[in-house]
GROMACS .gro file of C-alpha atoms in nm:
model
  442
    1MET     CA    1   4.880   0.848   1.267
    2THR     CA    2   4.829   1.071   0.975
    3LEU     CA    3   4.567   1.364   0.999
    4GLY     CA    4   4.302   1.209   0.767
    5GLU     CA    5   4.297   0.894   0.978
    6LEU     CA    6   4.232   1.129   1.242
    7LYS     CA    7   3.990   1.298   1.149
    8ARG     CA    8   3.816   0.966   0.991
    9ARG     CA    9   3.835   0.823   1.342
   10ARG     CA   10   3.697   1.122   1.500
   11PRO     CA   11   3.311   1.091   1.644
   12VAL     CA   12   3.085   1.256   1.456
   13SER     CA   13   2.923   1.508   1.694
   14PRO     CA   14   2.487   1.555   1.680
   15PRO     CA   15   2.481   1.865   1.496
   16GLU     CA   16   2.738   1.734   1.233
   17ALA     CA   17   2.531   1.418   1.227
   18ALA     CA   18   2.188   1.658   1.205
   19GLU     CA   19   2.383   1.871   0.929
   20ARG     CA   20   2.452   1.534   0.750
   21SER     CA   21   2.114   1.382   0.744
   22ALA     CA   22   1.915   1.728   0.654
   23ARG     CA   23   2.190   1.724   0.326
   24SER     CA   24   2.098   1.396   0.267
   25GLY     CA   25   1.751   1.428   0.305
   26TRP     CA   26   1.715   1.722   0.051
   27ILE     CA   27   1.925   1.534  -0.218
   28ALA     CA   28   1.622   1.255  -0.172
   29VAL     CA   29   1.355   1.547  -0.200
   30ALA     CA   30   1.609   1.661  -0.535
   31LEU     CA   31   1.603   1.298  -0.670
   32TRP     CA   32   1.249   1.249  -0.613
   33ALA     CA   33   1.150   1.523  -0.758
   34LEU     CA   34   1.362   1.463  -1.056
   35LEU     CA   35   1.274   1.113  -1.122
   36ILE     CA   36   0.850   1.204  -1.084
   37ILE     CA   37   0.916   1.457  -1.351
   38GLY     CA   38   1.178   1.241  -1.548
   39ALA     CA   39   0.917   0.939  -1.595
   40LEU     CA   40   0.647   1.184  -1.655
   41VAL     CA   41   0.824   1.366  -1.918
   42THR     CA   42   0.955   1.003  -2.091
   43GLY     CA   43   0.600   0.882  -2.038
   44GLU     CA   44   0.412   1.138  -2.270
   45GLY     CA   45   0.746   1.101  -2.522
   46LEU     CA   46   0.680   0.714  -2.549
   47ARG     CA   47   0.323   0.776  -2.546
   48ARG     CA   48   0.324   1.001  -2.905
   49ALA     CA   49   0.540   0.764  -3.044
   50GLY     CA   50   0.342   0.466  -2.939
   51LEU     CA   51   0.591   0.297  -2.807
   52SER     CA   52   0.506   0.228  -2.417
   53THR     CA   53   0.193   0.192  -2.324
   54GLU     CA   54  -0.194   0.255  -2.372
   55ASP     CA   55  -0.228   0.523  -2.079
   56ASN     CA   56  -0.313   0.845  -2.128
   57LEU     CA   57  -0.097   0.973  -1.843
   58PRO     CA   58   0.195   0.744  -1.833
   59PRO     CA   59   0.359   0.565  -1.572
   60LEU     CA   60  -0.036   0.688  -1.416
   61HIS     CA   61  -0.333   0.480  -1.549
   62ALA     CA   62  -0.479   0.786  -1.561
   63GLU     CA   63  -0.609   1.084  -1.750
   64PRO     CA   64  -0.534   1.469  -1.718
   65ARG     CA   65  -0.821   1.685  -1.606
   66LEU     CA   66  -0.876   2.012  -1.377
   67LEU     CA   67  -1.086   2.046  -1.061
   68THR     CA   68  -1.104   2.376  -0.911
   69TRP     CA   69  -1.375   2.478  -0.623
   70GLN     CA   70  -1.476   2.077  -0.645
   71MET     CA   71  -1.161   2.053  -0.386
   72LEU     CA   72  -1.239   2.295  -0.116
   73PRO     CA   73  -1.396   2.030   0.093
   74ALA     CA   74  -1.076   1.789   0.105
   75ALA     CA   75  -0.862   2.116   0.103
   76CYS     CA   76  -1.035   2.186   0.440
   77VAL     CA   77  -0.978   1.856   0.573
   78ALA     CA   78  -0.647   1.898   0.536
   79ALA     CA   79  -0.580   2.236   0.690
   80VAL     CA   80  -0.772   2.061   0.983
   81ALA     CA   81  -0.532   1.773   0.991
   82VAL     CA   82  -0.240   1.916   0.992
   83SER     CA   83  -0.352   2.165   1.268
   84VAL     CA   84  -0.453   1.897   1.540
   85LEU     CA   85  -0.325   1.570   1.425
   86PRO     CA   86   0.050   1.639   1.540
   87SER     CA   87  -0.104   1.722   1.880
   88LEU     CA   88  -0.344   1.435   1.915
   89ALA     CA   89  -0.070   1.235   1.820
   90GLN     CA   90   0.161   1.350   2.120
   91ARG     CA   91  -0.104   1.375   2.376
   92LEU     CA   92  -0.405   1.115   2.342
   93SER     CA   93  -0.330   0.820   2.544
   94TRP     CA   94  -0.261   0.521   2.297
   95ARG     CA   95  -0.588   0.338   2.313
   96LEU     CA   96  -0.762   0.640   2.165
   97LEU     CA   97  -0.489   0.736   1.916
   98LEU     CA   98  -0.555   0.446   1.750
   99PRO     CA   99  -0.963   0.480   1.628
  100VAL     CA  100  -0.910   0.854   1.629
  101SER     CA  101  -0.621   0.783   1.329
  102TRP     CA  102  -0.827   0.539   1.192
  103VAL     CA  103  -1.137   0.842   1.167
  104ALA     CA  104  -0.862   1.093   1.061
  105ALA     CA  105  -0.769   0.814   0.713
  106VAL     CA  106  -1.119   0.771   0.652
  107ALA     CA  107  -1.196   1.120   0.639
  108TRP     CA  108  -0.895   1.237   0.416
  109THR     CA  109  -0.976   0.962   0.207
  110VAL     CA  110  -1.351   0.970   0.154
  111ALA     CA  111  -1.301   1.371   0.124
  112LEU     CA  112  -1.067   1.330  -0.151
  113ALA     CA  113  -1.291   1.087  -0.321
  114LEU     CA  114  -1.594   1.294  -0.335
  115SER     CA  115  -1.414   1.594  -0.524
  116ASP     CA  116  -1.508   1.387  -0.813
  117GLY     CA  117  -1.894   1.350  -0.723
  118LEU     CA  118  -2.128   1.160  -0.438
  119ASP     CA  119  -2.106   0.857  -0.649
  120ALA     CA  120  -1.715   0.864  -0.663
  121LEU     CA  121  -1.675   0.621  -0.371
  122HIS     CA  122  -1.883   0.358  -0.562
  123ARG     CA  123  -1.804   0.434  -0.924
  124PRO     CA  124  -1.464   0.266  -0.958
  125LEU     CA  125  -1.650  -0.097  -0.859
  126ASP     CA  126  -1.929  -0.025  -1.118
  127SER     CA  127  -1.687  -0.076  -1.424
  128PRO     CA  128  -1.739  -0.381  -1.612
  129THR     CA  129  -1.393  -0.481  -1.561
  130GLU     CA  130  -1.397  -0.527  -1.170
  131TYR     CA  131  -1.464  -0.771  -0.945
  132PRO     CA  132  -1.858  -0.690  -0.898
  133ALA     CA  133  -1.913  -0.761  -1.262
  134GLY     CA  134  -1.823  -1.113  -1.218
  135LEU     CA  135  -2.054  -1.209  -0.901
  136ASP     CA  136  -2.336  -1.366  -1.113
  137ALA     CA  137  -2.098  -1.626  -1.189
  138VAL     CA  138  -2.028  -1.681  -0.833
  139ARG     CA  139  -2.380  -1.678  -0.686
  140ALA     CA  140  -2.471  -1.961  -0.916
  141ASP     CA  141  -2.304  -2.178  -0.692
  142PRO     CA  142  -1.962  -2.075  -0.511
  143GLY     CA  143  -1.826  -2.438  -0.495
  144VAL     CA  144  -1.837  -2.531  -0.844
  145TRP     CA  145  -1.712  -2.152  -0.943
  146LEU     CA  146  -1.404  -2.211  -0.717
  147SER     CA  147  -1.353  -2.581  -0.855
  148THR     CA  148  -1.356  -2.478  -1.184
  149PHE     CA  149  -1.150  -2.149  -1.163
  150THR     CA  150  -0.838  -2.161  -1.333
  151GLU     CA  151  -1.019  -2.354  -1.631
  152ARG     CA  152  -1.287  -2.092  -1.675
  153LEU     CA  153  -1.008  -1.769  -1.631
  154GLY     CA  154  -1.072  -1.665  -1.973
  155GLY     CA  155  -1.446  -1.562  -1.934
  156TYR     CA  156  -1.422  -1.379  -1.619
  157THR     CA  157  -1.346  -1.002  -1.603
  158THR     CA  158  -0.999  -0.824  -1.632
  159HIS     CA  159  -0.959  -0.804  -1.239
  160VAL     CA  160  -1.090  -1.109  -1.147
  161ARG     CA  161  -0.831  -1.262  -1.430
  162GLY     CA  162  -0.575  -1.091  -1.239
  163HIS     CA  163  -0.638  -1.215  -0.882
  164PRO     CA  164  -0.690  -1.565  -0.737
  165PRO     CA  165  -1.038  -1.626  -0.616
  166LEU     CA  166  -1.088  -1.485  -0.261
  167PRO     CA  167  -1.181  -1.136  -0.361
  168MET     CA  168  -1.440  -1.248  -0.506
  169LEU     CA  169  -1.564  -1.488  -0.250
  170VAL     CA  170  -1.516  -1.176   0.031
  171LEU     CA  171  -1.776  -0.999  -0.201
  172TRP     CA  172  -1.990  -1.283  -0.226
  173ALA     CA  173  -1.967  -1.353   0.107
  174LEU     CA  174  -2.051  -0.963   0.161
  175GLU     CA  175  -2.343  -0.980  -0.002
  176GLU     CA  176  -2.511  -1.326   0.128
  177THR     CA  177  -2.500  -1.077   0.462
  178GLY     CA  178  -2.734  -0.897   0.318
  179LEU     CA  179  -2.499  -0.612   0.219
  180ARG     CA  180  -2.568  -0.596  -0.162
  181GLY     CA  181  -2.412  -0.373  -0.416
  182THR     CA  182  -2.076  -0.167  -0.456
  183GLY     CA  183  -2.184   0.117  -0.224
  184TRP     CA  184  -2.137  -0.154   0.030
  185SER     CA  185  -1.815  -0.320  -0.128
  186ALA     CA  186  -1.669   0.014  -0.152
  187ALA     CA  187  -1.741   0.080   0.248
  188LEU     CA  188  -1.576  -0.253   0.332
  189ILE     CA  189  -1.282  -0.156   0.132
  190ILE     CA  190  -1.227   0.183   0.239
  191LEU     CA  191  -1.256   0.067   0.623
  192VAL     CA  192  -1.038  -0.228   0.607
  193GLY     CA  193  -0.783  -0.024   0.413
  194THR     CA  194  -0.784   0.244   0.649
  195SER     CA  195  -0.759   0.067   0.946
  196ALA     CA  196  -0.410  -0.026   0.811
  197VAL     CA  197  -0.312   0.321   1.017
  198ALA     CA  198  -0.357   0.162   1.332
  199ALA     CA  199  -0.215  -0.161   1.250
  200ILE     CA  200   0.110   0.004   1.145
  201ALA     CA  201   0.111   0.229   1.421
  202ILE     CA  202   0.081  -0.093   1.630
  203THR     CA  203   0.348  -0.308   1.477
  204VAL     CA  204   0.576   0.030   1.479
  205ARG     CA  205   0.547   0.022   1.877
  206CYS     CA  206   0.571  -0.363   1.911
  207VAL     CA  207   0.911  -0.329   1.698
  208ALA     CA  208   1.046  -0.041   1.760
  209ASP     CA  209   0.927   0.215   2.065
  210GLU     CA  210   0.548   0.419   2.117
  211ALA     CA  211   0.715   0.750   2.037
  212THR     CA  212   0.793   0.625   1.717
  213ALA     CA  213   0.472   0.508   1.631
  214ARG     CA  214   0.313   0.821   1.806
  215ARG     CA  215   0.547   1.039   1.511
  216ALA     CA  216   0.437   0.815   1.234
  217VAL     CA  217   0.068   0.846   1.269
  218PRO     CA  218  -0.002   1.180   1.106
  219PHE     CA  219   0.215   1.047   0.804
  220LEU     CA  220  -0.008   0.753   0.724
  221ALA     CA  221  -0.330   0.931   0.798
  222LEU     CA  222  -0.229   1.166   0.566
  223ALA     CA  223  -0.059   0.984   0.296
  224PRO     CA  224  -0.080   1.086  -0.072
  225LEU     CA  225  -0.172   0.677  -0.127
  226ALA     CA  226  -0.551   0.764  -0.004
  227LEU     CA  227  -0.610   0.871  -0.347
  228TRP     CA  228  -0.583   0.494  -0.411
  229ILE     CA  229  -0.766   0.345  -0.125
  230ALA     CA  230  -1.136   0.479  -0.220
  231THR     CA  231  -1.190   0.278  -0.438
  232SER     CA  232  -0.952  -0.019  -0.543
  233MET     CA  233  -0.951  -0.363  -0.404
  234ASP     CA  234  -0.581  -0.330  -0.306
  235ALA     CA  235  -0.705  -0.083  -0.042
  236PHE     CA  236  -0.822  -0.398   0.111
  237PHE     CA  237  -0.484  -0.605   0.074
  238LEU     CA  238  -0.356  -0.330   0.234
  239GLY     CA  239  -0.567  -0.395   0.548
  240VAL     CA  240  -0.559  -0.757   0.542
  241GLY     CA  241  -0.164  -0.724   0.518
  242ALA     CA  242  -0.116  -0.495   0.767
  243TRP     CA  243  -0.339  -0.652   1.058
  244ALA     CA  244  -0.124  -0.986   0.972
  245THR     CA  245   0.190  -0.839   1.050
  246ALA     CA  246   0.065  -0.606   1.336
  247LEU     CA  247  -0.085  -0.932   1.483
  248VAL     CA  248   0.247  -1.126   1.434
  249ALA     CA  249   0.426  -0.838   1.626
  250VAL     CA  250   0.157  -0.865   1.945
  251ALA     CA  251   0.196  -1.200   1.961
  252ALA     CA  252   0.601  -1.208   1.947
  253LYS     CA  253   0.577  -0.892   2.178
  254ARG     CA  254   0.316  -1.032   2.462
  255GLY     CA  255   0.349  -1.409   2.383
  256ASN     CA  256   0.006  -1.424   2.292
  257LEU     CA  257  -0.127  -1.773   2.125
  258LEU     CA  258  -0.432  -1.582   2.016
  259ALA     CA  259  -0.265  -1.300   1.847
  260ALA     CA  260  -0.039  -1.525   1.676
  261ALA     CA  261  -0.317  -1.790   1.521
  262GLY     CA  262  -0.492  -1.429   1.380
  263GLY     CA  263  -0.166  -1.308   1.234
  264GLY     CA  264  -0.138  -1.677   1.096
  265LEU     CA  265  -0.471  -1.716   0.944
  266LEU     CA  266  -0.420  -1.362   0.780
  267LEU     CA  267  -0.126  -1.440   0.637
  268GLY     CA  268  -0.274  -1.748   0.485
  269THR     CA  269  -0.512  -1.545   0.324
  270LEU     CA  270  -0.255  -1.299   0.151
  271PRO     CA  271  -0.139  -1.522  -0.160
  272TYR     CA  272  -0.545  -1.618  -0.193
  273LEU     CA  273  -0.639  -1.246  -0.214
  274SER     CA  274  -0.373  -1.144  -0.466
  275TYR     CA  275  -0.058  -1.286  -0.644
  276GLY     CA  276   0.148  -1.001  -0.609
  277LEU     CA  277   0.132  -0.990  -0.211
  278LEU     CA  278   0.377  -1.290  -0.207
  279PRO     CA  279   0.678  -1.037  -0.160
  280LEU     CA  280   0.503  -0.874   0.134
  281PHE     CA  281   0.553  -1.153   0.374
  282ALA     CA  282   0.925  -0.986   0.425
  283LEU     CA  283   0.719  -0.731   0.664
  284PRO     CA  284   0.615  -1.030   0.911
  285LEU     CA  285   0.897  -1.189   0.881
  286ALA     CA  286   1.093  -0.858   1.004
  287ALA     CA  287   0.891  -0.790   1.259
  288ALA     CA  288   0.886  -1.165   1.377
  289LEU     CA  289   1.242  -1.132   1.392
  290LEU     CA  290   1.304  -0.808   1.548
  291THR     CA  291   1.033  -0.895   1.778
  292ARG     CA  292   1.193  -1.232   1.855
  293ILE     CA  293   0.943  -1.472   1.827
  294THR     CA  294   0.956  -1.783   2.035
  295PRO     CA  295   0.949  -2.116   1.870
  296ARG     CA  296   0.597  -2.206   2.040
  297LEU     CA  297   0.427  -1.899   1.891
  298ALA     CA  298   0.592  -1.976   1.586
  299VAL     CA  299   0.484  -2.297   1.513
  300VAL     CA  300   0.076  -2.171   1.629
  301LEU     CA  301   0.177  -1.906   1.337
  302LEU     CA  302   0.247  -2.114   1.089
  303CYS     CA  303  -0.019  -2.409   1.135
  304CYS     CA  304  -0.287  -2.134   1.091
  305ALA     CA  305  -0.126  -2.015   0.795
  306ALA     CA  306  -0.215  -2.327   0.635
  307ILE     CA  307  -0.584  -2.323   0.721
  308VAL     CA  308  -0.679  -2.115   0.414
  309PRO     CA  309  -0.427  -2.302   0.145
  310LEU     CA  310  -0.558  -2.601   0.331
  311ALA     CA  311  -0.929  -2.493   0.221
  312PHE     CA  312  -0.837  -2.368  -0.089
  313THR     CA  313  -0.664  -2.675  -0.206
  314LEU     CA  314  -0.964  -2.906  -0.065
  315GLY     CA  315  -1.232  -2.660  -0.289
  316GLY     CA  316  -1.090  -2.761  -0.559
  317PHE     CA  317  -0.825  -2.465  -0.631
  318TRP     CA  318  -0.454  -2.544  -0.691
  319TRP     CA  319  -0.241  -2.201  -0.669
  320PRO     CA  320   0.024  -2.304  -0.896
  321ASP     CA  321  -0.208  -2.360  -1.161
  322GLY     CA  322  -0.375  -2.072  -1.054
  323VAL     CA  323  -0.051  -1.838  -1.129
  324ALA     CA  324  -0.028  -2.020  -1.448
  325ALA     CA  325  -0.331  -1.954  -1.560
  326THR     CA  326  -0.293  -1.585  -1.481
  327HIS     CA  327   0.031  -1.532  -1.613
  328GLU     CA  328  -0.101  -1.706  -1.976
  329THR     CA  329  -0.407  -1.480  -1.957
  330TYR     CA  330  -0.143  -1.182  -1.906
  331VAL     CA  331   0.084  -1.266  -2.184
  332ILE     CA  332  -0.165  -1.323  -2.455
  333SER     CA  333  -0.367  -1.001  -2.347
  334ARG     CA  334  -0.311  -0.660  -2.516
  335GLY     CA  335  -0.272  -0.481  -2.196
  336SER     CA  336   0.001  -0.422  -1.946
  337ALA     CA  337   0.209  -0.716  -2.098
  338GLN     CA  338   0.281  -0.507  -2.404
  339ARG     CA  339   0.407  -0.230  -2.263
  340SER     CA  340   0.792  -0.124  -2.204
  341TYR     CA  341   0.968  -0.305  -1.905
  342ALA     CA  342   1.273  -0.080  -1.953
  343TYR     CA  343   1.003   0.199  -1.878
  344PHE     CA  344   0.814   0.101  -1.641
  345VAL     CA  345   1.066  -0.118  -1.398
  346ILE     CA  346   1.184   0.294  -1.315
  347ALA     CA  347   0.854   0.456  -1.361
  348ASN     CA  348   0.691   0.232  -1.123
  349ILE     CA  349   0.939   0.365  -0.917
  350ALA     CA  350   0.849   0.725  -0.961
  351VAL     CA  351   0.498   0.667  -0.893
  352LEU     CA  352   0.598   0.531  -0.561
  353GLY     CA  353   0.703   0.826  -0.507
  354LEU     CA  354   0.424   0.980  -0.604
  355LEU     CA  355   0.209   0.753  -0.334
  356VAL     CA  356   0.483   0.794  -0.040
  357GLY     CA  357   0.545   1.168  -0.085
  358PRO     CA  358   0.838   1.426  -0.005
  359ALA     CA  359   0.821   1.407   0.357
  360THR     CA  360   0.875   1.032   0.338
  361ALA     CA  361   1.142   1.082   0.042
  362HIS     CA  362   1.361   1.328   0.301
  363ALA     CA  363   1.377   1.089   0.586
  364LEU     CA  364   1.437   0.764   0.384
  365PRO     CA  365   1.817   0.834   0.359
  366ALA     CA  366   1.841   0.873   0.727
  367SER     CA  367   1.567   0.609   0.829
  368LEU     CA  368   1.794   0.346   0.594
  369SER     CA  369   2.093   0.489   0.731
  370ASN     CA  370   2.066   0.337   1.098
  371ARG     CA  371   2.016  -0.022   1.235
  372ARG     CA  372   1.721   0.070   1.410
  373PRO     CA  373   1.402  -0.151   1.369
  374LEU     CA  374   1.259   0.112   1.200
  375ALA     CA  375   1.488   0.063   0.896
  376TRP     CA  376   1.423  -0.296   0.867
  377LEU     CA  377   1.010  -0.272   0.825
  378VAL     CA  378   1.082   0.030   0.584
  379GLY     CA  379   1.373  -0.189   0.430
  380ALA     CA  380   1.103  -0.497   0.414
  381ALA     CA  381   0.845  -0.348   0.216
  382LEU     CA  382   1.102  -0.189  -0.064
  383VAL     CA  383   1.288  -0.508  -0.103
  384GLY     CA  384   0.936  -0.695  -0.148
  385LEU     CA  385   0.828  -0.401  -0.380
  386LEU     CA  386   1.196  -0.409  -0.602
  387ALA     CA  387   1.119  -0.771  -0.652
  388LEU     CA  388   0.774  -0.699  -0.782
  389ASP     CA  389   0.903  -0.448  -1.014
  390VAL     CA  390   1.211  -0.624  -1.142
  391SER     CA  391   0.957  -0.942  -1.225
  392GLY     CA  392   0.817  -0.753  -1.488
  393VAL     CA  393   0.420  -0.827  -1.403
  394THR     CA  394   0.387  -0.479  -1.270
  395ARG     CA  395   0.436  -0.272  -1.602
  396GLY     CA  396   0.206   0.017  -1.476
  397GLU     CA  397  -0.111   0.046  -1.275
  398VAL     CA  398   0.114   0.043  -0.964
  399GLU     CA  399  -0.070   0.352  -0.801
  400ARG     CA  400  -0.258   0.072  -0.661
  401ILE     CA  401  -0.040  -0.249  -0.705
  402TRP     CA  402   0.209  -0.025  -0.468
  403VAL     CA  403  -0.052   0.069  -0.217
  404PRO     CA  404  -0.027  -0.242   0.041
  405TYR     CA  405   0.365  -0.201   0.033
  406ALA     CA  406   0.383   0.187  -0.004
  407ALA     CA  407   0.179   0.248   0.367
  408TRP     CA  408   0.502   0.078   0.567
  409VAL     CA  409   0.738   0.309   0.313
  410VAL     CA  410   0.566   0.608   0.443
  411VAL     CA  411   0.658   0.504   0.803
  412ALA     CA  412   0.997   0.645   0.737
  413ALA     CA  413   0.872   0.971   0.803
  414ALA     CA  414   0.874   0.893   1.181
  415GLN     CA  415   1.179   1.034   1.157
  416HIS     CA  416   1.070   1.392   1.130
  417LYS     CA  417   1.055   1.574   1.487
  418PRO     CA  418   0.675   1.647   1.574
  419PRO     CA  419   0.481   1.870   1.506
  420ALA     CA  420   0.629   1.882   1.158
  421ARG     CA  421   0.342   2.056   1.006
  422LEU     CA  422   0.528   2.188   0.738
  423TRP     CA  423   0.597   1.814   0.596
  424LEU     CA  424   0.254   1.713   0.687
  425SER     CA  425   0.150   1.997   0.465
  426ALA     CA  426   0.353   1.933   0.145
  427GLN     CA  427   0.208   1.542   0.189
  428ALA     CA  428  -0.151   1.669   0.179
  429VAL     CA  429  -0.080   1.958  -0.110
  430LEU     CA  430   0.075   1.646  -0.295
  431ALA     CA  431  -0.229   1.476  -0.273
  432LEU     CA  432  -0.454   1.762  -0.350
  433THR     CA  433  -0.282   1.862  -0.637
  434LEU     CA  434  -0.266   1.463  -0.785
  435GLN     CA  435  -0.682   1.481  -0.749
  436ALA     CA  436  -0.723   1.803  -0.894
  437LEU     CA  437  -0.494   1.708  -1.192
  438ILE     CA  438  -0.527   1.392  -1.278
  439LEU     CA  439  -0.881   1.139  -1.305
  440SER     CA  440  -0.842   0.781  -1.190
  441PRO     CA  441  -1.068   0.494  -1.246
  442TRP     CA  442  -0.988   0.385  -0.885
   0.00000   0.00000   0.00000
């Protein structure tokens, strides 16, 4: 046996493994930064040449600006969170940690948004292109609106045209409870979106272990993607998808039929919330496989997952027709369909980098290189996201579209040993910098 063969067969010592992991992590951070800078520089060049996009700051659907003192409240929230969250994540009981992490995520999300003013939470929903602008048509007769949704699609607002009918029905149902106005709609979206922190932690605990879930919590609560939770309907999609996956994991782990039924019901809503959520099914599938769901639970889950599709079909909305009609309006529009595929298929990944932050980039190689359950969850999210990206229907505006997927990629940051305050600080600084320098419509 040669000396080279002996070296290859020699087990790697823990210090050597740690050194390799650190090296690959820093390489990933360098690539992360280069990708983002390259996407912004290339996007500006294409914009000036009038070749790629109508956006003012490609690949982001945003405008440049500068905030200064307005960022102080959010900076204070970040400082407190970085200081106390790592300790709380390790010391609090599990049942108390979940609501605390949810509250932390709400505080961070709201603090960032309020740097744009007291009305910043509901202002995005006041746009004439958003869902609430089309609620008059639903109020007249929800049944008729649903049954004629596809035929009348061209007359609806931009976001209604781009999605199935369920988001509108959710907002209509909220109004029917007496909670009228975009302020209440924003509150629902933010609360459901930020609750994903708890749902994802529960999933990680079920498929991996509690220690890993506890390490992930601070990074989930302070993720830069919080910038697009207040207020974009995609944050609501994040929450629903996260709880669907969590219930699937809990059902399989504990043999709980009720959790299986709840998980199935929520999974059935995903294609009717957004056509772009279909690849998100990779996550509950990964959770089910990792926790070895029983055939009995799988049957309950699948039967309950059929309830919402059946209800919409009986109500007159045929999902494939909705996809076809939406694609038709997408192609004939002068919006994202006209953007450069070659540019955005790469630049969209750079936007993902902004959503997940440098701490995730550093941890990603180590997270994906092992065969632990964490790698399967992160990998499932990346596979779903990349499938959507390559399809070409996501040419820009992915800072909101990626939110339901990006939160699961952030789980990779659980690789960092607690308290990891430097990496948490890097995440917070990135979010504060983005909020100070760009003005997003969401």
